[in-house]
mmCIF file of C-alpha atoms in Angstrom:
data_model
loop_
_atom_site.group_PDB
_atom_site.id
_atom_site.type_symbol
_atom_site.label_atom_id
_atom_site.label_comp_id
_atom_site.label_asym_id
_atom_site.label_seq_id
_atom_site.Cartn_x
_atom_site.Cartn_y
_atom_site.Cartn_z
ATOM 1 C CA MET A 230 68.289 -13.138 -50.604
ATOM 2 C CA THR A 231 70.000 -12.749 -54.571
ATOM 3 C CA VAL A 232 68.011 -11.714 -57.858
ATOM 4 C CA SER A 233 69.647 -14.717 -59.963
ATOM 5 C CA SER A 234 67.266 -14.349 -63.500
ATOM 6 C CA THR A 235 67.768 -11.297 -65.782
ATOM 7 C CA GLU A 236 64.304 -11.734 -66.568
ATOM 8 C CA THR A 237 61.621 -8.672 -66.179
ATOM 9 C CA LYS A 238 59.073 -9.368 -69.001
ATOM 10 C CA ILE A 239 56.850 -11.661 -70.011
ATOM 11 C CA LEU A 240 54.065 -11.423 -72.978
ATOM 12 C CA TYR A 241 51.527 -14.770 -72.819
ATOM 13 C CA ALA A 242 49.051 -15.125 -76.149
ATOM 14 C CA GLY A 243 45.003 -15.704 -75.053
ATOM 15 C CA ASN A 244 42.939 -18.788 -75.984
ATOM 16 C CA GLY A 245 39.853 -17.358 -74.409
ATOM 17 C CA SER A 246 39.308 -18.771 -71.082
ATOM 18 C CA THR A 247 43.105 -19.553 -69.627
ATOM 19 C CA ALA A 248 43.253 -16.358 -66.488
ATOM 20 C CA ALA A 249 46.231 -17.151 -63.828
ATOM 21 C CA PHE A 250 49.669 -16.329 -65.591
ATOM 22 C CA ALA A 251 52.583 -17.936 -63.555
ATOM 23 C CA ILE A 252 55.342 -14.296 -63.720
ATOM 24 C CA PRO A 253 58.640 -16.240 -63.309
ATOM 25 C CA PHE A 254 60.847 -13.361 -61.874
ATOM 26 C CA MET A 255 61.129 -11.847 -58.062
ATOM 27 C CA PHE A 256 59.225 -8.662 -57.034
ATOM 28 C CA LEU A 257 58.930 -6.669 -53.819
ATOM 29 C CA ARG A 258 55.745 -5.016 -54.703
ATOM 30 C CA ASN A 259 52.710 -5.527 -56.294
ATOM 31 C CA ASP A 260 53.250 -1.783 -57.389
ATOM 32 C CA ASP A 261 56.188 -2.420 -58.633
ATOM 33 C CA ILE A 262 54.401 -5.025 -61.320
ATOM 34 C CA ASP A 263 52.754 -3.532 -64.354
ATOM 35 C CA VAL A 264 49.844 -5.380 -66.768
ATOM 36 C CA LEU A 265 48.977 -4.562 -70.299
ATOM 37 C CA LEU A 266 45.999 -6.105 -72.674
ATOM 38 C CA VAL A 267 47.787 -5.862 -76.391
ATOM 39 C CA ASP A 268 44.714 -6.472 -78.933
ATOM 40 C CA ALA A 269 45.333 -8.502 -82.233
ATOM 41 C CA HIS A 270 45.870 -4.626 -84.575
ATOM 42 C CA GLY A 271 49.198 -4.076 -81.472
ATOM 43 C CA VAL A 272 46.634 -0.946 -79.633
ATOM 44 C CA GLU A 273 47.983 -1.476 -75.182
ATOM 45 C CA TRP A 274 45.741 -0.923 -72.335
ATOM 46 C CA VAL A 275 47.445 -0.153 -69.113
ATOM 47 C CA MET A 276 44.805 -2.327 -66.470
ATOM 48 C CA SER A 277 43.805 -2.355 -62.509
ATOM 49 C CA GLU A 278 45.052 -4.108 -60.172
ATOM 50 C CA GLY A 279 42.048 -5.430 -57.719
ATOM 51 C CA THR A 280 39.840 -3.991 -60.904
ATOM 52 C CA ASP A 281 41.047 -6.264 -63.843
ATOM 53 C CA TYR A 282 43.367 -8.285 -62.273
ATOM 54 C CA GLY A 283 45.721 -9.474 -59.163
ATOM 55 C CA LEU A 284 48.615 -10.587 -57.659
ATOM 56 C CA THR A 285 49.539 -13.275 -55.909
ATOM 57 C CA GLY A 286 53.748 -14.125 -54.602
ATOM 58 C CA ALA A 287 55.248 -10.452 -54.125
ATOM 59 C CA GLY A 288 59.065 -11.165 -51.889
ATOM 60 C CA GLU A 289 58.787 -14.350 -53.465
ATOM 61 C CA GLN A 290 62.455 -15.766 -54.487
ATOM 62 C CA ALA A 291 60.244 -18.689 -57.716
ATOM 63 C CA GLY A 292 57.766 -15.349 -58.485
ATOM 64 C CA GLY A 293 53.760 -15.361 -58.361
ATOM 65 C CA VAL A 294 50.859 -15.380 -60.495
ATOM 66 C CA CYS A 295 48.628 -12.492 -61.806
ATOM 67 C CA SER A 296 44.924 -13.996 -62.231
ATOM 68 C CA VAL A 297 42.715 -11.585 -64.251
ATOM 69 C CA VAL A 298 39.448 -11.243 -64.445
ATOM 70 C CA GLN A 299 38.649 -11.473 -68.161
ATOM 71 C CA PRO A 300 40.729 -14.504 -69.595
ATOM 72 C CA PRO A 301 42.539 -12.467 -73.105
ATOM 73 C CA GLU A 302 40.949 -14.309 -76.632
ATOM 74 C CA SER A 303 42.862 -15.882 -79.386
ATOM 75 C CA GLY A 304 44.722 -12.700 -80.367
ATOM 76 C CA GLN A 305 44.873 -10.544 -77.901
ATOM 77 C CA THR A 306 48.796 -10.788 -76.131
ATOM 78 C CA LEU A 307 49.128 -10.167 -72.264
ATOM 79 C CA VAL A 308 52.167 -8.435 -70.949
ATOM 80 C CA ILE A 309 52.747 -8.640 -67.212
ATOM 81 C CA ARG A 310 56.563 -6.467 -66.586
ATOM 82 C CA ARG A 311 58.245 -5.665 -63.177
ATOM 83 C CA GLU A 312 58.835 -1.912 -62.772
ATOM 84 C CA PRO A 313 60.016 -0.758 -59.446
ATOM 85 C CA ASP A 314 59.399 2.472 -58.446
ATOM 86 C CA MET A 315 63.089 4.795 -58.532
ATOM 87 C CA VAL A 316 63.178 5.318 -55.008
ATOM 88 C CA GLN A 317 65.450 4.752 -52.123
ATOM 89 C CA GLU A 318 63.800 3.749 -48.811
ATOM 90 C CA VAL A 319 66.414 2.853 -46.813
ATOM 91 C CA ASP A 320 67.400 5.197 -43.679
ATOM 92 C CA TYR A 321 71.051 4.104 -41.470
ATOM 93 C CA VAL A 322 71.090 5.210 -37.761
ATOM 94 C CA GLU A 323 74.605 5.943 -37.216
ATOM 95 C CA ASN A 324 75.946 3.896 -34.429
ATOM 96 C CA ASP A 325 72.217 0.451 -34.730
ATOM 97 C CA ALA A 326 73.837 -3.047 -36.033
ATOM 98 C CA PHE A 327 73.591 -4.082 -39.474
ATOM 99 C CA PRO A 328 70.514 -4.075 -40.959
ATOM 100 C CA ALA A 329 71.934 -7.443 -43.141
ATOM 101 C CA ALA A 330 68.043 -8.105 -44.170
ATOM 102 C CA THR A 331 67.532 -4.559 -44.907
ATOM 103 C CA HIS A 332 70.494 -3.853 -46.955
ATOM 104 C CA GLU A 333 70.249 -7.333 -48.939
ATOM 105 C CA ALA A 334 66.022 -6.062 -49.924
ATOM 106 C CA ALA A 335 68.048 -2.413 -50.886
ATOM 107 C CA LEU A 336 71.359 -3.801 -53.511
ATOM 108 C CA ASP A 337 67.734 -6.813 -54.919
ATOM 109 C CA LYS A 338 65.711 -3.164 -55.734
ATOM 110 C CA LEU A 339 68.864 -1.130 -57.378
ATOM 111 C CA THR A 340 69.342 -4.414 -58.991
ATOM 112 C CA MET A 341 65.892 -4.791 -60.219
ATOM 113 C CA ILE A 342 65.959 -1.566 -60.991
ATOM 114 C CA CYS A 343 68.211 -1.796 -63.562
ATOM 115 C CA GLN A 344 67.044 -4.652 -65.027
ATOM 116 C CA ALA A 345 63.600 -2.363 -65.630
ATOM 117 C CA LEU A 346 65.831 0.812 -67.322
ATOM 118 C CA ALA A 347 68.117 -3.195 -69.263
ATOM 119 C CA GLU A 348 65.254 -3.287 -70.634
ATOM 120 C CA LYS A 349 63.434 -0.766 -71.870
ATOM 121 C CA LEU A 350 67.434 0.106 -73.639
ATOM 122 C CA ASP A 351 66.819 -2.548 -75.543
ATOM 123 C CA ARG A 352 63.787 -1.374 -77.723
ATOM 124 C CA ALA A 353 65.566 1.049 -77.668
ATOM 125 C CA LEU A 354 67.341 2.524 -81.605
ATOM 126 C CA THR A 355 71.070 3.123 -80.135
ATOM 127 C CA PHE A 356 74.545 3.634 -82.031
ATOM 128 C CA ARG A 357 77.218 1.581 -82.359
ATOM 129 C CA VAL A 358 80.003 1.619 -79.708
ATOM 130 C CA SER A 359 82.364 1.852 -82.360
ATOM 131 C CA THR A 360 80.740 5.670 -84.011
ATOM 132 C CA ALA A 361 81.609 8.751 -82.325
ATOM 133 C CA VAL A 362 78.183 10.984 -82.908
ATOM 134 C CA SER A 363 76.651 11.897 -79.482
ATOM 135 C CA GLY A 364 74.061 14.499 -78.778
ATOM 136 C CA VAL A 365 71.836 13.450 -81.087
ATOM 137 C CA ASN A 366 68.009 14.313 -79.305
ATOM 138 C CA LEU A 367 64.909 13.910 -82.203
ATOM 139 C CA PRO A 368 63.090 17.208 -83.204
ATOM 140 C CA LYS A 369 59.628 18.226 -82.139
ATOM 141 C CA PRO A 370 57.518 16.364 -85.085
ATOM 142 C CA ASP A 371 56.670 17.850 -87.256
ATOM 143 C CA PRO A 372 53.318 17.008 -89.875
ATOM 144 C CA ASP A 373 53.419 15.559 -93.458
ATOM 145 C CA ARG A 374 57.773 16.367 -92.472
ATOM 146 C CA MET A 375 60.402 12.965 -92.526
ATOM 147 C CA LEU A 376 63.419 12.929 -90.690
ATOM 148 C CA GLY A 377 66.824 12.680 -91.990
ATOM 149 C CA TRP A 378 70.117 13.292 -91.110
ATOM 150 C CA ASN A 379 71.226 17.703 -91.723
ATOM 151 C CA SER A 380 74.105 18.496 -93.728
ATOM 152 C CA ALA A 381 76.954 17.751 -90.894
ATOM 153 C CA GLY A 382 75.507 14.311 -90.006
ATOM 154 C CA SER A 383 75.173 15.354 -86.601
ATOM 155 C CA ASN A 384 71.979 14.969 -85.725
ATOM 156 C CA LEU A 385 68.188 14.488 -86.718
ATOM 157 C CA VAL A 386 65.883 17.478 -88.452
ATOM 158 C CA ASN A 387 62.469 17.742 -89.733
ATOM 159 C CA LYS A 388 62.529 17.932 -93.415
ATOM 160 C CA ASP A 389 60.486 18.575 -97.029
ATOM 161 C CA VAL A 390 60.615 15.377 -99.116
ATOM 162 C CA MET A 391 59.751 17.112 -101.673
ATOM 163 C CA THR A 392 62.728 19.565 -101.709
ATOM 164 C CA LEU A 393 65.011 16.987 -101.270
ATOM 165 C CA GLY A 394 65.281 16.066 -105.123
ATOM 166 C CA ALA A 395 65.458 12.347 -105.273
ATOM 167 C CA ILE A 396 61.465 12.265 -105.766
ATOM 168 C CA THR A 397 59.543 14.321 -107.761
ATOM 169 C CA THR A 398 56.284 14.272 -109.093
ATOM 170 C CA PRO A 399 54.857 13.281 -111.409
ATOM 171 C CA VAL A 400 57.314 9.437 -109.672
ATOM 172 C CA PRO A 401 59.637 8.888 -113.885
ATOM 173 C CA ILE A 402 59.329 5.418 -115.766
ATOM 174 C CA SER A 403 62.879 5.670 -114.581
ATOM 175 C CA GLN A 404 62.244 4.943 -111.884
ATOM 176 C CA GLY A 405 58.816 3.005 -111.385
ATOM 177 C CA GLY A 406 56.168 5.436 -111.485
ATOM 178 C CA THR A 407 53.633 6.593 -114.771
ATOM 179 C CA ASP A 408 55.387 10.068 -115.225
ATOM 180 C CA ALA A 409 51.564 11.302 -115.689
ATOM 181 C CA ASP A 410 49.966 13.273 -113.350
ATOM 182 C CA ASN A 411 46.326 11.347 -113.981
ATOM 183 C CA PRO A 412 45.218 8.598 -115.978
ATOM 184 C CA THR A 413 44.266 8.654 -119.167
ATOM 185 C CA GLU A 414 48.150 10.254 -119.338
ATOM 186 C CA ALA A 415 49.307 7.565 -117.596
ATOM 187 C CA LEU A 416 47.747 4.739 -119.843
ATOM 188 C CA PHE A 417 49.234 6.815 -122.744
ATOM 189 C CA ASN A 418 53.289 7.081 -121.212
ATOM 190 C CA LEU A 419 52.645 3.704 -120.204
ATOM 191 C CA GLY A 420 52.367 2.191 -123.590
ATOM 192 C CA PHE A 421 47.923 1.070 -123.926
ATOM 193 C CA GLY A 422 47.728 3.922 -126.880
ATOM 194 C CA ALA A 423 44.104 4.810 -128.439
ATOM 195 C CA ALA A 424 42.039 1.429 -126.461
ATOM 196 C CA GLY A 425 43.736 2.704 -122.816
ATOM 197 C CA LEU A 426 42.396 5.719 -123.545
ATOM 198 C CA THR A 427 38.937 4.805 -124.338
ATOM 199 C CA VAL A 428 38.819 3.065 -121.720
ATOM 200 C CA ALA A 429 40.508 5.211 -119.270
ATOM 201 C CA GLY A 430 37.487 7.799 -120.512
ATOM 202 C CA CYS A 431 34.594 5.569 -119.828
ATOM 203 C CA GLU A 432 32.914 5.822 -116.314
ATOM 204 C CA GLU A 433 30.447 2.544 -116.369
ATOM 205 C CA GLU A 434 31.177 -1.431 -116.460
ATOM 206 C CA THR A 435 29.398 -1.720 -119.814
ATOM 207 C CA GLU A 436 31.449 0.851 -121.555
ATOM 208 C CA ILE A 437 34.277 -0.411 -120.473
ATOM 209 C CA LEU A 438 33.646 -4.484 -121.674
ATOM 210 C CA ALA A 439 31.790 -2.383 -124.645
ATOM 211 C CA ALA A 440 35.543 -1.569 -126.095
ATOM 212 C CA ILE A 441 37.850 -3.859 -124.882
ATOM 213 C CA GLY A 442 35.263 -6.254 -127.261
ATOM 214 C CA ALA A 443 34.891 -8.609 -123.786
ATOM 215 C CA GLU A 444 31.045 -8.122 -124.316
ATOM 216 C CA PRO A 445 28.435 -7.051 -126.564
ATOM 217 C CA VAL A 446 27.027 -3.180 -126.548
ATOM 218 C CA ASP A 447 23.890 -4.705 -126.539
ATOM 219 C CA ALA A 448 23.901 -6.604 -123.302
ATOM 220 C CA GLU A 449 20.814 -8.204 -123.425
ATOM 221 C CA ILE A 450 22.111 -9.880 -126.127
ATOM 222 C CA LEU A 451 24.213 -11.614 -123.514
ATOM 223 C CA ARG A 452 20.902 -12.519 -122.252
ATOM 224 C CA SER A 453 19.569 -14.688 -124.210
ATOM 225 C CA CYS A 454 18.464 -17.631 -123.833
ATOM 226 C CA SER A 455 17.528 -18.978 -127.621
ATOM 227 C CA PRO A 456 20.595 -20.740 -129.853
ATOM 228 C CA GLY A 457 19.996 -17.897 -132.898
ATOM 229 C CA LEU A 458 21.915 -15.428 -130.379
ATOM 230 C CA LEU A 459 24.027 -18.113 -128.951
ATOM 231 C CA LYS A 460 25.505 -18.727 -132.372
ATOM 232 C CA ALA A 461 25.289 -15.716 -133.498
ATOM 233 C CA VAL A 462 27.528 -15.019 -129.687
ATOM 234 C CA TYR A 463 29.480 -17.208 -129.346
ATOM 235 C CA GLY A 464 30.474 -18.684 -133.086
ATOM 236 C CA ASP A 465 28.737 -21.693 -133.636
ATOM 237 C CA GLU A 466 25.062 -23.686 -131.727
ATOM 238 C CA ALA A 467 25.351 -24.404 -127.954
ATOM 239 C CA GLN A 468 25.638 -27.672 -126.986
ATOM 240 C CA SER A 469 22.602 -29.235 -124.911
ATOM 241 C CA HIS A 470 22.510 -31.367 -122.044
ATOM 242 C CA GLU A 471 20.131 -32.740 -119.054
ATOM 243 C CA GLY A 472 20.627 -34.210 -115.897
ATOM 244 C CA ARG A 473 22.016 -33.538 -111.790
ATOM 245 C CA SER A 474 25.483 -33.748 -113.230
ATOM 246 C CA LEU A 475 27.652 -32.837 -115.434
ATOM 247 C CA ALA A 476 28.819 -36.225 -115.098
ATOM 248 C CA GLY A 477 29.056 -38.945 -118.929
ATOM 249 C CA LEU A 478 29.326 -35.269 -120.420
ATOM 250 C CA VAL A 479 30.926 -35.948 -123.429
ATOM 251 C CA VAL A 480 31.853 -31.374 -124.350
ATOM 252 C CA VAL A 481 33.138 -30.373 -127.776
ATOM 253 C CA ARG A 482 31.496 -26.715 -127.985
ATOM 254 C CA ASN A 483 33.140 -24.097 -125.946
ATOM 255 C CA HIS A 484 29.266 -23.361 -124.838
ATOM 256 C CA VAL A 485 26.998 -25.816 -123.780
ATOM 257 C CA THR A 486 23.337 -25.281 -122.163
ATOM 258 C CA TRP A 487 22.339 -27.169 -119.093
ATOM 259 C CA SER A 488 18.724 -27.610 -117.444
ATOM 260 C CA LEU A 489 18.673 -29.134 -114.303
ATOM 261 C CA THR A 490 16.112 -31.596 -113.754
ATOM 262 C CA GLY A 491 17.105 -31.707 -109.824
ATOM 263 C CA ALA A 492 19.409 -30.409 -107.144
ATOM 264 C CA SER A 493 22.687 -30.975 -109.367
ATOM 265 C CA GLN A 494 26.285 -30.353 -108.036
ATOM 266 C CA PHE A 495 28.193 -28.251 -111.173
ATOM 267 C CA SER A 496 31.106 -31.825 -111.094
ATOM 268 C CA ASP A 497 34.647 -32.205 -112.526
ATOM 269 C CA VAL A 498 33.898 -32.491 -116.395
ATOM 270 C CA VAL A 499 36.662 -33.453 -118.617
ATOM 271 C CA LEU A 500 37.397 -30.765 -120.906
ATOM 272 C CA PRO A 501 38.506 -31.277 -124.555
ATOM 273 C CA TYR A 502 41.400 -28.493 -124.938
ATOM 274 C CA ASP A 503 42.808 -24.882 -122.868
ATOM 275 C CA GLY A 504 40.669 -22.520 -123.332
ATOM 276 C CA THR A 505 37.325 -20.914 -122.235
ATOM 277 C CA TYR A 506 33.660 -22.054 -122.161
ATOM 278 C CA VAL A 507 30.505 -20.958 -121.224
ATOM 279 C CA PHE A 508 28.446 -23.282 -119.236
ATOM 280 C CA HIS A 509 24.114 -22.201 -119.824
ATOM 281 C CA VAL A 510 22.806 -23.778 -116.717
ATOM 282 C CA TYR A 511 19.042 -23.303 -116.270
ATOM 283 C CA PRO A 512 17.666 -24.907 -112.948
ATOM 284 C CA LEU A 513 14.114 -24.458 -112.681
ATOM 285 C CA GLY A 514 14.488 -24.387 -109.515
ATOM 286 C CA HIS A 515 16.873 -26.545 -108.256
ATOM 287 C CA ASP A 516 19.831 -25.699 -106.564
ATOM 288 C CA LEU A 517 23.485 -25.905 -107.798
ATOM 289 C CA VAL A 518 26.914 -26.358 -105.891
ATOM 290 C CA LEU A 519 30.689 -25.794 -107.189
ATOM 291 C CA ALA A 520 32.171 -29.038 -107.523
ATOM 292 C CA ALA A 521 35.925 -28.275 -105.441
ATOM 293 C CA SER A 522 38.004 -29.797 -107.490
ATOM 294 C CA TYR A 523 37.722 -26.201 -110.016
ATOM 295 C CA LYS A 524 39.896 -23.318 -108.533
ATOM 296 C CA LEU A 525 37.452 -20.273 -107.969
ATOM 297 C CA ASP A 526 39.129 -16.682 -109.510
ATOM 298 C CA GLY A 527 38.185 -13.830 -106.821
ATOM 299 C CA GLN A 528 34.789 -13.696 -104.822
ATOM 300 C CA LEU A 529 32.088 -15.460 -106.876
ATOM 301 C CA PRO A 530 28.320 -14.805 -105.636
ATOM 302 C CA PRO A 531 26.468 -17.503 -104.485
ATOM 303 C CA ILE A 532 23.757 -18.948 -107.043
ATOM 304 C CA ASN A 533 20.462 -18.068 -106.923
ATOM 305 C CA PRO A 534 17.822 -21.143 -107.929
ATOM 306 C CA ALA A 535 16.023 -18.895 -108.498
ATOM 307 C CA ALA A 536 17.107 -17.253 -111.169
ATOM 308 C CA GLY A 537 16.445 -17.601 -114.685
ATOM 309 C CA GLU A 538 20.239 -18.768 -116.366
ATOM 310 C CA ILE A 539 23.644 -19.510 -114.317
ATOM 311 C CA ARG A 540 25.828 -18.377 -116.245
ATOM 312 C CA ILE A 541 29.277 -20.158 -115.603
ATOM 313 C CA ALA A 542 32.404 -19.897 -117.484
ATOM 314 C CA VAL A 543 35.013 -22.114 -117.509
ATOM 315 C CA GLU A 544 38.332 -21.532 -117.684
ATOM 316 C CA GLN A 545 41.772 -24.423 -118.391
ATOM 317 C CA PHE A 546 44.938 -23.834 -118.712
ATOM 318 C CA ASN A 547 47.359 -26.728 -118.882
ATOM 319 C CA SER A 548 44.399 -28.828 -117.258
ATOM 320 C CA ARG A 549 43.993 -26.569 -114.417
ATOM 321 C CA LYS A 550 39.858 -25.223 -114.676
ATOM 322 C CA THR A 551 39.428 -22.082 -112.409
ATOM 323 C CA ILE A 552 35.265 -20.905 -112.519
ATOM 324 C CA VAL A 553 36.404 -17.349 -113.499
ATOM 325 C CA SER A 554 33.233 -16.175 -113.825
ATOM 326 C CA LEU A 555 28.682 -17.108 -111.988
ATOM 327 C CA GLN A 556 26.513 -14.515 -112.946
ATOM 328 C CA ASN A 557 22.786 -14.971 -112.215
ATOM 329 C CA MET A 558 20.742 -14.158 -114.579
ATOM 330 C CA GLU A 559 17.555 -12.594 -114.098
ATOM 331 C CA ALA A 560 14.484 -14.623 -115.266
#
C-alpha cells in the first residue's frame, strides 16, 4: 500500500445525534488513533477505546470509522488524529527472501510518524526561515511574570512588567489611565469636579440619584399617585387615559396616567417630540405586555399585575422609541 494523503487529523462539530464519524486516512492499528472531546470552553478530554468509542477499518487504504458511545453535543468538538508509536518493529533476517510487504508497511509507518510530527510542528511557534537566531528555550514558568527577550535579543526570560519602565502605576491619563489609585481621585483627574466627587462618596443608589438630580431626595414623592405631586415633580398635570391599549391616544404631555380595563398591551403610540415620557400605569390586577416595536434598554424586570403602579419611562430620539426603565411600584 501507499500513503497518498497528508491528512492525519480531522475535527467534527457535535450535534447531539451523530455517533459515527469517518476517519478519512489510513491507520495501521487501533492504537495509532487518538480521540479527544473538546467542550465549548476549549477543555479537552482524552477518550478511551472500548469505553468511550470503537474503531473499524485498521489497515484499510480508505480509512475507517470511529463510533462513539455518547454523541457529542452541540458546542462540543470531536478530534480524531493518527499518532503511531515511534518504534521500529521490522526485523530483517539475513539471506531470507526480501519481504516486500513487510518493508512497505514499515515505510508506511515511518511516513505516518513524519506526518504526525509535521502536524505538531504546524501548531508550534517557529522563527522565520531568514532568521539567524537558534537555541532559544522557554524558561521555567514563574508566577506573575511575563515572557520577554533578554538584553541581547538571543533568548527568552521571565520579566517583571513593573520594572520595565513601559508601564507605571498609577497609569497616566496620557496612556489611557486615570493617574489615580482610588475612584475619588480618578474622577477629579478626569474633570468630573464636585459632582463626580460627590457620586464617588455615595454608598446607596438613592444617594447617587439624589446627588445627580435624577430623583428627589424624598423618593416617596415618585411613588405617589396624586395629581398635585405629579405636577410638582413633572411640571404639569398628568394626561389621563383609560382602556386596554394606547391606540388612539394623542399624547400632549410628557407624563400619562393609564388605568387598565382588562388584559392590555403597551402598544406603539405617536410621541410629539424627542424626549422622555413617563407612563404611570395602574394595572388593577390586569396583565400588561410590551409591544415589540419598542427598543429595550438593558434588562427590564417582569411586569407585575399585582403592583399598585407600573412606571414605564419611554425615551424618543430621532423617532426611535426605547423603554429605558420599568418599575413595579408597591400598592
